[in-house]
Amino acid sequence: MEKERIEELERKISSLEEDVAKLKSLVYKTNSPRPKVVHAPPQRREETAKRPVQTAAKSSQVIEEPVDWEKVLFQIWLPRIFIFVFIIGVLWGFKAASDYGLMNEKVKVVLGFVVSIGFAVTGHFQIKKGRLVLGQVLVGGAIPILMLTTFAMHSLYHLAGPTLAFILNTSWIILGIIATVFYRSQALGFISAVGGVLVPFLIESNSPNALVFIGYETLLYIAFLYVAIKQKYSILYVLSAVLLNLTLLIYYLFVGDNGVKELLGMAILIQHLCLISSFFLSQSVLQVYAFTLLSSLAVTYGWLLAVYDDGTTTMVLLALVIIYALGVYTVRSSKEKFEFFITYLIVAVAFFIHQLVDLREGAILYVIQGLAVYYIAMTYKNLLHQLFSYTIYILSATYILVTPIEQVLSLPTLNWVVVLASILVFVWISIQKTEKDEHDTFKIGGSIVFSILSLIFATEVTAAGTNDLSANTQTLIMTAVWLCLAIAAFVIGLLRTFKTATYIGVGLLFLTLFKLVLYDLPFIPMAIRALLFIVLGAIGLIISRLFYKKK
């Protein structure tokens, strides 16, 4: 019996070996390369074995499901579009019924409230049944119907005074906020926010109060900002900020300077401080928070210029610079927040410089700021900061370079010197913060730009200093200055073993020769002409001899 079992096992083993051989032959016949087997260490294998569900979940996320256009068109957008069509139809129906004498004013007001309540109740049950978009649209449609009914009751039919109308409309907005949170619908928040800012415009009053209007709009913004942050509604976050600025701008254009400028400025500053706080306190860095705050900083500066005098604007900007500097220090442990707060600080400082000094006097400060931003950008490898640094530096440097030098000892001359020095600092920063294979590129490019600008600067300064001299003397001095620049470049290249400077020196030497031949000859007497050619030729020969010595 035992022998038979052993023979049976041997037959099974031989059969398995034949099957394995067949499988090997099939594998080798395939064209695809065999996958390389990498044996993970035991610990990794255990971790992999513990997470099969997570791996499957991740692989399933990669597969993109096709867009269900029927759902998008008929379930999402169709109710959103036709709710407005329905509301317009209801308004026209009321108008037609009034024209034909079928209902009086009180009946129309009551029907308006009944229709809005019907919308809200129907929408609630639609949401309960899982028809979320349709239900949210119906609940959202109830808000404008309530507001329009209140407007008609107050302004058209004079059935309610301004105080009651204001209280009712404010109550509808509060209901909209509650519905936004309860149903977790950003669309409801959107409708409520738009309706909320319109409330004061729907109220007729013989003695409008600026404090009440601006205070109401500011408090409304804070309420919707809180809802947007709490529910993580990015669109509502941006929309509420835009609506406040737009509403206050319209109010300012209509009212003008009737003692409301300070109130408008306070409202805008409160908004900006709220945005700073929301970004500072947020657990994660949301891009929409960051860029909304950046936009708000620019808009706030525009409001400050419009509503405050120069002294107040300067003090407010100084306070913002201090706030952002403290923010940079506070969030230094968070890389993303730190980089954004650095950006805000840079922009605030730029606005402060612009407010503090005239552009002609403060151009140097912008050049220095551009360099500082570039250093920060290269240190933290931040592309946004690099773009800021390039913009600030290039604009300010260009303004300086196109300003003519009329006197040797003047502000434009000092500005030129700062720009030339800043190019050397720019190259130094680039060399310190980049890879070694990029160093030569910065050295060569910076040397060429520096040499060209130095030649232009020397020409302008020489022309300004020799303006009272004769044409021959001016030409001689200019040629001598060019020769000195060529010699200086060559000597620097020789001492620092920097070939680029040497080549620039030789290039300047040839440029001086071309200037002498093509432009200066008609203005120079023969004796001086001979002397210049002798000097220029001797310098060229000496440089050539030095090249041989170097080799």
Coordinates of C-alpha atoms in Angstrom, one line a residue:
M1 CA 0.0 0.0 0.0
E2 CA 2.8 2.4 0.9
K3 CA 4.6 1.5 -2.3
E4 CA 1.5 2.4 -4.4
R5 CA 1.2 5.8 -2.7
I6 CA 4.8 6.5 -3.5
E7 CA 4.4 5.6 -7.1
E8 CA 1.3 7.7 -7.3
L9 CA 3.2 10.7 -5.9
E10 CA 6.0 10.2 -8.5
R11 CA 3.5 10.2 -11.3
K12 CA 2.0 13.4 -10.1
I13 CA 5.4 15.1 -9.8
S14 CA 6.4 14.0 -13.3
S15 CA 3.1 15.4 -14.6
L16 CA 3.6 18.7 -12.8
E17 CA 7.2 18.9 -14.3
E18 CA 5.8 18.5 -17.8
D19 CA 3.2 21.2 -17.2
V20 CA 5.9 23.6 -15.9
A21 CA 8.0 22.9 -19.0
K22 CA 5.1 23.7 -21.3
L23 CA 4.4 27.0 -19.4
K24 CA 8.1 28.0 -19.8
S25 CA 8.0 27.4 -23.5
L26 CA 4.9 29.5 -23.8
V27 CA 6.5 32.4 -21.8
Y28 CA 9.7 32.4 -23.9
K29 CA 7.7 32.5 -27.1
T30 CA 6.0 35.8 -26.1
N31 CA 7.6 39.1 -27.4
S32 CA 7.1 41.1 -24.2
P33 CA 10.1 41.2 -21.9
R34 CA 9.8 39.3 -18.6
P35 CA 9.2 41.6 -15.7
K36 CA 12.1 42.0 -13.3
V37 CA 11.3 40.5 -9.9
V38 CA 12.5 42.7 -7.1
H39 CA 12.4 41.0 -3.7
A40 CA 11.3 43.5 -1.1
P41 CA 12.7 43.2 2.4
P42 CA 10.5 41.4 4.9
Q43 CA 9.3 44.5 6.6
R44 CA 8.2 46.0 3.3
R45 CA 6.5 42.8 2.3
E46 CA 4.5 42.9 5.5
E47 CA 3.5 46.5 5.0
T48 CA 2.4 45.7 1.4
A49 CA 0.4 42.7 2.7
K50 CA -1.3 44.9 5.2
R51 CA -2.5 47.4 2.6
P52 CA -4.1 45.5 -0.3
V53 CA -7.3 47.5 0.0
Q54 CA -5.5 50.9 -0.2
T55 CA -3.6 49.8 -3.3
A56 CA -6.8 48.7 -5.0
A57 CA -8.5 51.9 -4.0
K58 CA -5.6 54.0 -5.5
S59 CA -5.6 52.0 -8.7
S60 CA -9.3 52.5 -9.1
Q61 CA -9.0 56.3 -8.7
V62 CA -6.7 56.5 -11.7
I63 CA -9.5 55.2 -14.0
E64 CA -11.5 58.2 -15.1
E65 CA -15.2 57.6 -15.5
P66 CA -16.9 59.1 -18.6
V67 CA -18.9 62.3 -18.1
D68 CA -22.6 61.7 -17.8
W69 CA -23.7 64.6 -20.0
E70 CA -27.4 63.7 -19.5
K71 CA -27.0 64.2 -15.7
V72 CA -25.0 67.4 -16.2
L73 CA -27.5 69.0 -18.6
F74 CA -30.8 67.8 -17.4
Q75 CA -30.3 67.4 -13.6
I76 CA -27.8 70.2 -12.8
W77 CA -28.1 73.0 -15.3
L78 CA -31.7 72.6 -16.5
P79 CA -33.3 73.5 -13.1
R80 CA -30.8 76.3 -12.5
I81 CA -31.8 78.0 -15.8
F82 CA -35.5 77.5 -15.6
I83 CA -35.9 78.6 -12.0
F84 CA -35.2 82.1 -13.3
V85 CA -37.6 81.6 -16.2
F86 CA -40.3 80.5 -13.7
I87 CA -39.7 83.5 -11.4
I88 CA -40.0 85.9 -14.4
G89 CA -43.2 84.1 -15.4
V90 CA -44.7 84.5 -11.9
L91 CA -43.9 88.3 -11.9
W92 CA -45.5 88.7 -15.3
G93 CA -48.5 86.7 -14.1
F94 CA -48.9 89.0 -11.1
K95 CA -48.7 92.0 -13.4
A96 CA -51.2 90.6 -15.9
A97 CA -53.6 89.8 -13.0
S98 CA -53.3 93.3 -11.7
D99 CA -53.9 94.9 -15.1
Y100 CA -57.1 92.9 -15.6
G101 CA -58.2 93.6 -12.0
L102 CA -58.3 90.0 -10.9
M103 CA -56.4 90.7 -7.7
N104 CA -55.5 93.7 -5.5
E105 CA -52.2 94.7 -4.1
K106 CA -52.6 92.9 -0.8
V107 CA -53.6 89.6 -2.5
K108 CA -50.5 89.8 -4.7
V109 CA -48.2 90.3 -1.7
V110 CA -49.8 87.4 0.1
L111 CA -49.5 85.2 -3.0
G112 CA -45.8 86.2 -3.3
F113 CA -45.1 84.9 0.2
V114 CA -47.2 81.8 -0.4
V115 CA -45.3 81.0 -3.6
S116 CA -41.9 81.5 -1.9
I117 CA -43.0 79.2 1.0
G118 CA -44.2 76.7 -1.5
F119 CA -40.8 76.8 -3.2
A120 CA -39.0 76.3 0.1
V121 CA -41.2 73.4 1.2
T122 CA -41.1 71.6 -2.1
G123 CA -37.4 72.0 -2.4
H124 CA -36.9 70.6 1.1
F125 CA -38.8 67.4 0.2
Q126 CA -36.9 67.1 -3.1
I127 CA -33.7 67.2 -1.2
K128 CA -35.0 64.5 1.2
K129 CA -35.8 62.3 -1.8
G130 CA -32.2 62.6 -3.1
R131 CA -32.9 65.2 -5.9
L132 CA -30.2 67.5 -4.5
V133 CA -29.8 70.0 -7.3
L134 CA -33.5 70.4 -8.0
G135 CA -34.2 70.8 -4.3
Q136 CA -31.4 73.3 -3.7
V137 CA -32.6 75.4 -6.7
L138 CA -36.1 75.5 -5.4
V139 CA -35.0 76.5 -1.9
G140 CA -32.7 79.1 -3.4
G141 CA -35.5 80.4 -5.6
A142 CA -37.6 81.2 -2.5
I143 CA -35.1 83.8 -1.4
P144 CA -35.4 86.2 -4.3
I145 CA -39.1 85.8 -4.4
L146 CA -39.3 86.8 -0.8
M147 CA -37.1 89.8 -1.4
L148 CA -39.1 90.9 -4.5
T149 CA -42.3 90.5 -2.6
T150 CA -41.0 92.6 0.2
F151 CA -39.7 95.2 -2.3
A152 CA -43.2 95.4 -4.0
M153 CA -44.9 95.6 -0.6
H154 CA -42.6 98.5 0.4
S155 CA -41.7 100.5 -2.7
L156 CA -44.6 99.8 -5.1
Y157 CA -47.7 99.3 -2.9
H158 CA -46.5 101.3 0.2
L159 CA -47.9 98.6 2.5
A160 CA -44.8 98.7 4.7
G161 CA -42.3 101.3 5.9
P162 CA -38.5 101.2 5.3
T163 CA -37.8 99.8 8.8
L164 CA -40.1 96.9 8.4
A165 CA -38.9 96.2 4.8
F166 CA -35.3 96.3 6.0
I167 CA -36.0 93.9 8.9
L168 CA -37.9 91.5 6.6
N169 CA -35.2 91.5 3.9
T170 CA -32.5 90.9 6.5
S171 CA -34.5 88.0 7.9
W172 CA -34.7 86.5 4.4
I173 CA -30.9 86.7 4.1
I174 CA -30.5 85.1 7.5
L175 CA -32.8 82.3 6.4
G176 CA -30.6 81.9 3.2
I177 CA -27.5 81.6 5.3
I178 CA -29.1 79.0 7.6
A179 CA -30.3 77.1 4.5
T180 CA -26.8 77.3 3.0
V181 CA -25.3 75.7 6.1
F182 CA -28.2 73.2 6.7
Y183 CA -28.3 71.9 3.1
R184 CA -24.6 72.3 2.5
S185 CA -25.2 74.2 -0.7
Q186 CA -22.8 76.7 -2.1
A187 CA -25.5 77.7 -4.7
L188 CA -27.8 78.8 -1.9
G189 CA -24.9 80.9 -0.4
F190 CA -24.4 82.4 -3.8
I191 CA -28.0 83.5 -4.2
S192 CA -28.2 84.7 -0.6
A193 CA -25.0 86.8 -1.0
V194 CA -26.2 88.5 -4.2
G195 CA -29.6 89.2 -2.6
G196 CA -28.1 90.4 0.6
V197 CA -26.0 93.1 -1.0
L198 CA -29.1 94.3 -2.9
V199 CA -31.2 94.8 0.2
P200 CA -30.3 98.4 1.0
F201 CA -30.9 99.4 -2.7
L202 CA -34.4 98.0 -2.5
I203 CA -35.4 100.2 0.5
E204 CA -36.7 103.7 -0.1
S205 CA -35.8 106.2 2.6
N206 CA -36.0 109.9 2.9
S207 CA -33.0 110.1 5.1
P208 CA -30.5 107.3 4.2
N209 CA -27.9 106.6 6.8
A210 CA -24.3 106.0 5.5
L211 CA -23.3 104.3 8.7
V212 CA -26.2 101.8 8.5
F213 CA -25.6 101.0 4.8
I214 CA -21.8 100.5 5.1
G215 CA -22.1 98.7 8.5
Y216 CA -24.8 96.4 7.1
E217 CA -22.7 95.5 4.0
T218 CA -19.6 94.9 6.1
L219 CA -21.4 92.7 8.6
L220 CA -23.0 90.8 5.7
Y221 CA -19.6 90.2 4.2
I222 CA -18.2 88.9 7.5
A223 CA -21.2 86.5 7.8
F224 CA -20.7 85.0 4.4
L225 CA -17.0 84.9 4.8
Y226 CA -17.5 82.8 8.0
V227 CA -19.9 80.5 6.1
A228 CA -17.4 80.1 3.2
I229 CA -14.5 79.3 5.5
K230 CA -16.6 76.9 7.7
Q231 CA -18.1 75.0 4.7
K232 CA -14.9 75.4 2.5
Y233 CA -16.8 77.2 -0.3
S234 CA -14.1 78.7 -2.4
I235 CA -16.4 80.4 -4.9
L236 CA -18.5 82.0 -2.1
Y237 CA -15.2 83.1 -0.4
V238 CA -14.1 85.1 -3.5
L239 CA -17.7 86.2 -4.4
S240 CA -18.3 87.8 -1.0
A241 CA -15.1 89.8 -1.2
V242 CA -15.9 91.0 -4.8
L243 CA -19.5 91.9 -3.9
L244 CA -18.4 94.1 -1.0
N245 CA -16.0 96.1 -3.1
L246 CA -18.4 96.4 -5.9
T247 CA -21.3 97.5 -3.7
L248 CA -19.1 100.1 -1.9
L249 CA -17.8 101.4 -5.2
I250 CA -21.3 101.9 -6.6
Y251 CA -22.3 103.6 -3.4
Y252 CA -19.2 105.9 -3.5
L253 CA -19.9 106.8 -7.2
F254 CA -23.5 107.8 -6.4
V255 CA -22.9 109.5 -3.0
G256 CA -19.5 111.1 -3.6
D257 CA -17.5 112.8 -0.9
N258 CA -20.3 113.4 1.6
G259 CA -18.5 112.4 4.8
V260 CA -18.5 108.7 3.9
K261 CA -14.8 108.3 2.8
E262 CA -13.6 107.4 6.2
L263 CA -16.4 104.8 6.6
L264 CA -15.6 103.3 3.2
G265 CA -11.9 103.0 4.1
M266 CA -12.7 101.4 7.4
A267 CA -15.0 98.8 5.7
I268 CA -12.2 97.9 3.2
L269 CA -9.6 97.6 5.9
I270 CA -11.9 95.4 8.0
Q271 CA -12.3 93.2 4.9
H272 CA -8.5 93.0 4.4
L273 CA -7.9 92.2 8.0
C274 CA -10.5 89.4 7.8
L275 CA -8.8 87.9 4.8
I276 CA -5.4 88.1 6.6
S277 CA -6.9 86.3 9.6
S278 CA -8.6 83.6 7.6
F279 CA -5.4 82.8 5.6
F280 CA -3.3 82.9 8.8
L281 CA -5.6 80.7 10.8
S282 CA -6.4 78.2 8.0
Q283 CA -5.0 74.7 8.8
S284 CA -4.0 74.1 5.1
V285 CA -2.8 76.5 2.5
L286 CA -5.6 77.1 0.0
Q287 CA -4.5 78.8 -3.2
V288 CA -7.8 80.6 -3.4
Y289 CA -7.2 82.1 0.1
A290 CA -3.7 83.1 -0.9
F291 CA -4.5 84.8 -4.2
T292 CA -7.6 86.5 -2.9
L293 CA -5.5 88.1 -0.2
L294 CA -2.9 89.2 -2.7
S295 CA -5.6 90.8 -4.9
S296 CA -7.2 92.4 -1.9
L297 CA -3.9 94.0 -1.0
A298 CA -3.8 95.8 -4.4
V299 CA -7.4 96.8 -4.2
T300 CA -7.1 98.0 -0.7
Y301 CA -4.2 100.3 -1.7
G302 CA -6.4 101.7 -4.5
W303 CA -9.2 102.4 -2.0
L304 CA -6.7 104.1 0.4
L305 CA -5.5 106.4 -2.3
A306 CA -9.2 107.3 -3.1
V307 CA -10.6 107.9 0.3
Y308 CA -7.7 108.9 2.6
D309 CA -5.1 111.7 2.4
D310 CA -1.4 111.0 1.9
G311 CA -0.5 111.0 5.6
T312 CA -3.3 108.6 6.6
T313 CA -2.5 106.3 3.6
T314 CA 1.2 106.2 4.5
M315 CA 0.4 105.3 8.2
V316 CA -2.0 102.6 7.1
L317 CA 0.5 101.1 4.7
L318 CA 3.2 101.2 7.4
A319 CA 0.8 99.3 9.7
L320 CA 0.2 96.7 7.0
V321 CA 3.9 96.3 6.4
I322 CA 4.4 95.7 10.2
I323 CA 1.4 93.2 10.2
Y324 CA 2.9 91.2 7.3
A325 CA 6.4 91.3 8.8
L326 CA 5.0 89.8 12.0
G327 CA 3.1 87.3 9.9
V328 CA 6.4 86.3 8.2
Y329 CA 8.0 85.7 11.5
T330 CA 5.0 83.8 13.0
V331 CA 4.5 81.4 10.0
R332 CA 8.2 80.8 9.5
S333 CA 7.8 77.1 10.3
S334 CA 5.3 76.6 7.5
K335 CA 7.1 76.7 4.2
E336 CA 4.1 77.5 2.0
K337 CA 2.6 80.2 4.3
F338 CA 6.0 81.7 4.8
E339 CA 6.5 82.1 1.1
F340 CA 3.1 83.7 0.6
F341 CA 3.6 86.1 3.5
I342 CA 6.9 87.1 2.1
T343 CA 5.1 87.9 -1.2
Y344 CA 2.6 90.1 0.7
L345 CA 5.3 91.8 2.6
I346 CA 7.2 92.6 -0.6
V347 CA 4.1 94.0 -2.3
A348 CA 3.2 96.1 0.8
V349 CA 6.7 97.5 1.0
A350 CA 6.5 98.4 -2.7
F351 CA 3.3 100.3 -2.1
F352 CA 4.8 101.9 1.0
I353 CA 7.8 103.1 -1.0
H354 CA 5.6 104.4 -3.7
Q355 CA 3.6 106.3 -1.2
L356 CA 6.6 107.6 0.8
V357 CA 8.7 109.0 -2.0
D358 CA 8.4 110.3 -5.5
L359 CA 9.3 107.8 -8.3
R360 CA 12.3 109.8 -9.4
E361 CA 13.7 109.8 -5.8
G362 CA 12.6 106.3 -4.9
A363 CA 13.7 104.4 -8.0
I364 CA 16.9 103.3 -6.1
L365 CA 14.8 101.8 -3.4
Y366 CA 12.8 99.8 -5.9
V367 CA 16.1 98.5 -7.4
I368 CA 17.3 97.4 -4.0
Q369 CA 13.9 95.8 -3.2
G370 CA 14.0 93.9 -6.5
L371 CA 17.4 92.5 -5.5
A372 CA 16.2 91.6 -2.1
V373 CA 13.2 89.8 -3.6
Y374 CA 15.4 88.0 -6.0
Y375 CA 17.7 86.8 -3.2
I376 CA 14.6 85.4 -1.3
A377 CA 13.2 83.8 -4.5
M378 CA 16.5 82.1 -5.3
T379 CA 16.9 81.0 -1.6
Y380 CA 13.5 79.4 -1.5
K381 CA 13.2 78.4 -5.2
N382 CA 9.9 80.2 -5.6
L383 CA 8.9 81.0 -9.1
L384 CA 6.3 83.6 -8.1
H385 CA 8.8 85.6 -6.1
Q386 CA 11.2 85.4 -9.1
L387 CA 8.6 87.0 -11.3
F388 CA 8.0 89.7 -8.7
S389 CA 11.7 90.4 -8.5
Y390 CA 12.2 90.6 -12.3
T391 CA 9.2 92.9 -12.6
I392 CA 10.2 95.3 -9.8
Y393 CA 13.9 95.3 -10.8
I394 CA 13.5 95.6 -14.6
L395 CA 10.8 98.4 -14.4
S396 CA 12.8 100.4 -11.9
A397 CA 16.1 99.9 -13.6
T398 CA 14.6 100.8 -17.0
Y399 CA 13.2 104.0 -15.6
I400 CA 16.6 105.0 -14.3
L401 CA 18.4 104.1 -17.5
V402 CA 16.1 106.1 -19.8
T403 CA 16.5 109.2 -17.5
P404 CA 19.1 111.5 -19.1
I405 CA 22.1 112.6 -17.1
E406 CA 22.3 116.4 -17.3
Q407 CA 24.9 117.0 -14.6
V408 CA 27.8 114.9 -13.3
L409 CA 26.8 115.3 -9.7
S410 CA 23.1 114.6 -9.7
L411 CA 20.5 112.1 -8.7
P412 CA 20.4 110.3 -12.1
T413 CA 24.2 109.7 -11.8
L414 CA 23.7 108.1 -8.4
N415 CA 20.9 106.0 -9.8
W416 CA 23.1 104.8 -12.6
V417 CA 25.9 103.8 -10.2
V418 CA 23.4 101.9 -8.1
V419 CA 22.1 100.0 -11.1
L420 CA 25.6 99.1 -12.2
A421 CA 26.4 97.9 -8.7
S422 CA 23.1 96.0 -8.6
I423 CA 24.1 94.0 -11.7
L424 CA 27.2 92.7 -10.0
V425 CA 25.1 91.8 -6.9
F426 CA 22.5 90.1 -9.2
V427 CA 25.3 88.0 -10.8
W428 CA 26.7 87.2 -7.4
I429 CA 23.3 86.0 -6.0
S430 CA 22.8 83.9 -9.1
I431 CA 26.2 82.2 -8.8
Q432 CA 25.6 81.5 -5.1
K433 CA 22.2 80.1 -5.5
T434 CA 22.5 78.0 -8.7
E435 CA 24.3 74.9 -9.9
K436 CA 28.0 75.1 -10.9
D437 CA 27.3 74.4 -14.5
E438 CA 25.2 77.5 -14.7
H439 CA 27.8 79.8 -13.2
D440 CA 29.6 80.6 -16.5
T441 CA 26.3 81.6 -18.1
F442 CA 25.6 84.2 -15.4
K443 CA 29.2 85.4 -15.4
I444 CA 29.4 85.9 -19.1
G445 CA 25.9 87.4 -19.5
G446 CA 26.3 89.7 -16.5
S447 CA 29.7 90.9 -17.7
I448 CA 28.4 91.7 -21.2
V449 CA 25.4 93.7 -19.8
F450 CA 27.6 95.4 -17.2
S451 CA 30.1 96.4 -19.9
I452 CA 27.5 97.8 -22.3
L453 CA 25.8 99.8 -19.5
S454 CA 29.2 101.0 -18.2
L455 CA 30.0 102.3 -21.7
I456 CA 26.7 104.1 -22.0
F457 CA 27.1 105.6 -18.4
A458 CA 30.6 106.8 -19.1
T459 CA 29.5 108.4 -22.3
E460 CA 26.6 110.2 -20.7
V461 CA 28.7 111.4 -17.7
T462 CA 31.5 112.5 -20.0
A463 CA 29.1 114.4 -22.3
A464 CA 27.5 116.1 -19.3
G465 CA 30.9 117.0 -17.8
T466 CA 32.3 118.4 -21.1
N467 CA 29.2 120.2 -22.2
D468 CA 30.9 123.6 -22.0
L469 CA 34.0 122.6 -23.9
S470 CA 34.7 122.7 -27.6
A471 CA 33.8 119.9 -29.9
N472 CA 37.4 118.8 -30.4
T473 CA 38.1 118.6 -26.7
Q474 CA 34.8 116.7 -26.1
T475 CA 35.8 114.2 -28.7
L476 CA 39.3 113.7 -27.3
I477 CA 38.0 113.3 -23.7
M478 CA 35.4 110.8 -24.9
T479 CA 37.9 108.7 -26.8
A480 CA 40.3 108.7 -23.7
V481 CA 37.4 107.6 -21.5
W482 CA 36.6 104.7 -23.8
L483 CA 40.3 103.7 -23.9
C484 CA 40.4 103.7 -20.1
L485 CA 37.4 101.4 -20.0
A486 CA 39.0 99.0 -22.5
I487 CA 42.3 98.9 -20.5
A488 CA 40.4 98.4 -17.2
A489 CA 38.4 95.5 -18.6
F490 CA 41.5 93.9 -20.0
V491 CA 43.4 94.3 -16.7
I492 CA 40.5 92.9 -14.7
G493 CA 40.4 89.9 -17.0
L494 CA 44.1 89.4 -16.7
L495 CA 44.3 89.7 -13.0
R496 CA 41.2 87.6 -12.3
T497 CA 42.0 85.1 -15.1
F498 CA 38.5 85.9 -16.4
K499 CA 38.6 85.5 -20.2
T500 CA 35.2 87.2 -20.7
A501 CA 36.5 90.5 -19.3
T502 CA 39.6 90.2 -21.4
Y503 CA 37.6 89.7 -24.6
I504 CA 35.3 92.6 -23.6
G505 CA 38.4 94.8 -23.2
V506 CA 39.6 93.9 -26.6
G507 CA 36.1 94.5 -28.0
L508 CA 36.0 98.0 -26.4
L509 CA 39.4 98.7 -27.9
F510 CA 38.2 97.9 -31.4
L511 CA 35.0 99.9 -30.8
T512 CA 37.2 102.9 -29.8
L513 CA 39.2 102.4 -33.0
F514 CA 36.0 102.3 -35.1
K515 CA 34.7 105.4 -33.4
L516 CA 38.0 107.2 -34.0
V517 CA 38.0 106.3 -37.7
L518 CA 34.4 106.7 -38.6
Y519 CA 33.4 109.6 -36.4
D520 CA 36.2 111.5 -34.7
L521 CA 38.7 112.1 -37.6
P522 CA 36.9 115.2 -39.1
F523 CA 36.9 116.9 -35.7
I524 CA 40.5 116.3 -34.7
P525 CA 43.6 118.2 -35.9
M526 CA 46.4 116.2 -37.6
A527 CA 48.9 116.3 -34.7
I528 CA 46.4 115.0 -32.2
R529 CA 45.1 112.5 -34.7
A530 CA 48.6 111.1 -35.0
L531 CA 49.1 111.0 -31.3
L532 CA 45.8 109.1 -30.8
F533 CA 46.6 106.5 -33.4
I534 CA 50.1 106.0 -31.9
V535 CA 48.6 105.6 -28.4
L536 CA 45.9 103.3 -29.7
G537 CA 48.3 101.2 -31.7
A538 CA 50.7 100.9 -28.8
I539 CA 48.0 99.7 -26.5
G540 CA 46.9 97.1 -29.1
L541 CA 50.5 95.8 -29.4
I542 CA 51.0 95.7 -25.7
I543 CA 47.8 93.7 -25.2
S544 CA 48.9 91.3 -28.0
R545 CA 52.3 90.9 -26.3
L546 CA 50.6 90.1 -23.0
F547 CA 48.5 87.4 -24.7
Y548 CA 51.8 85.8 -25.9
K549 CA 53.2 86.1 -22.4
K550 CA 50.1 84.5 -20.9
K551 CA 50.4 81.5 -23.3

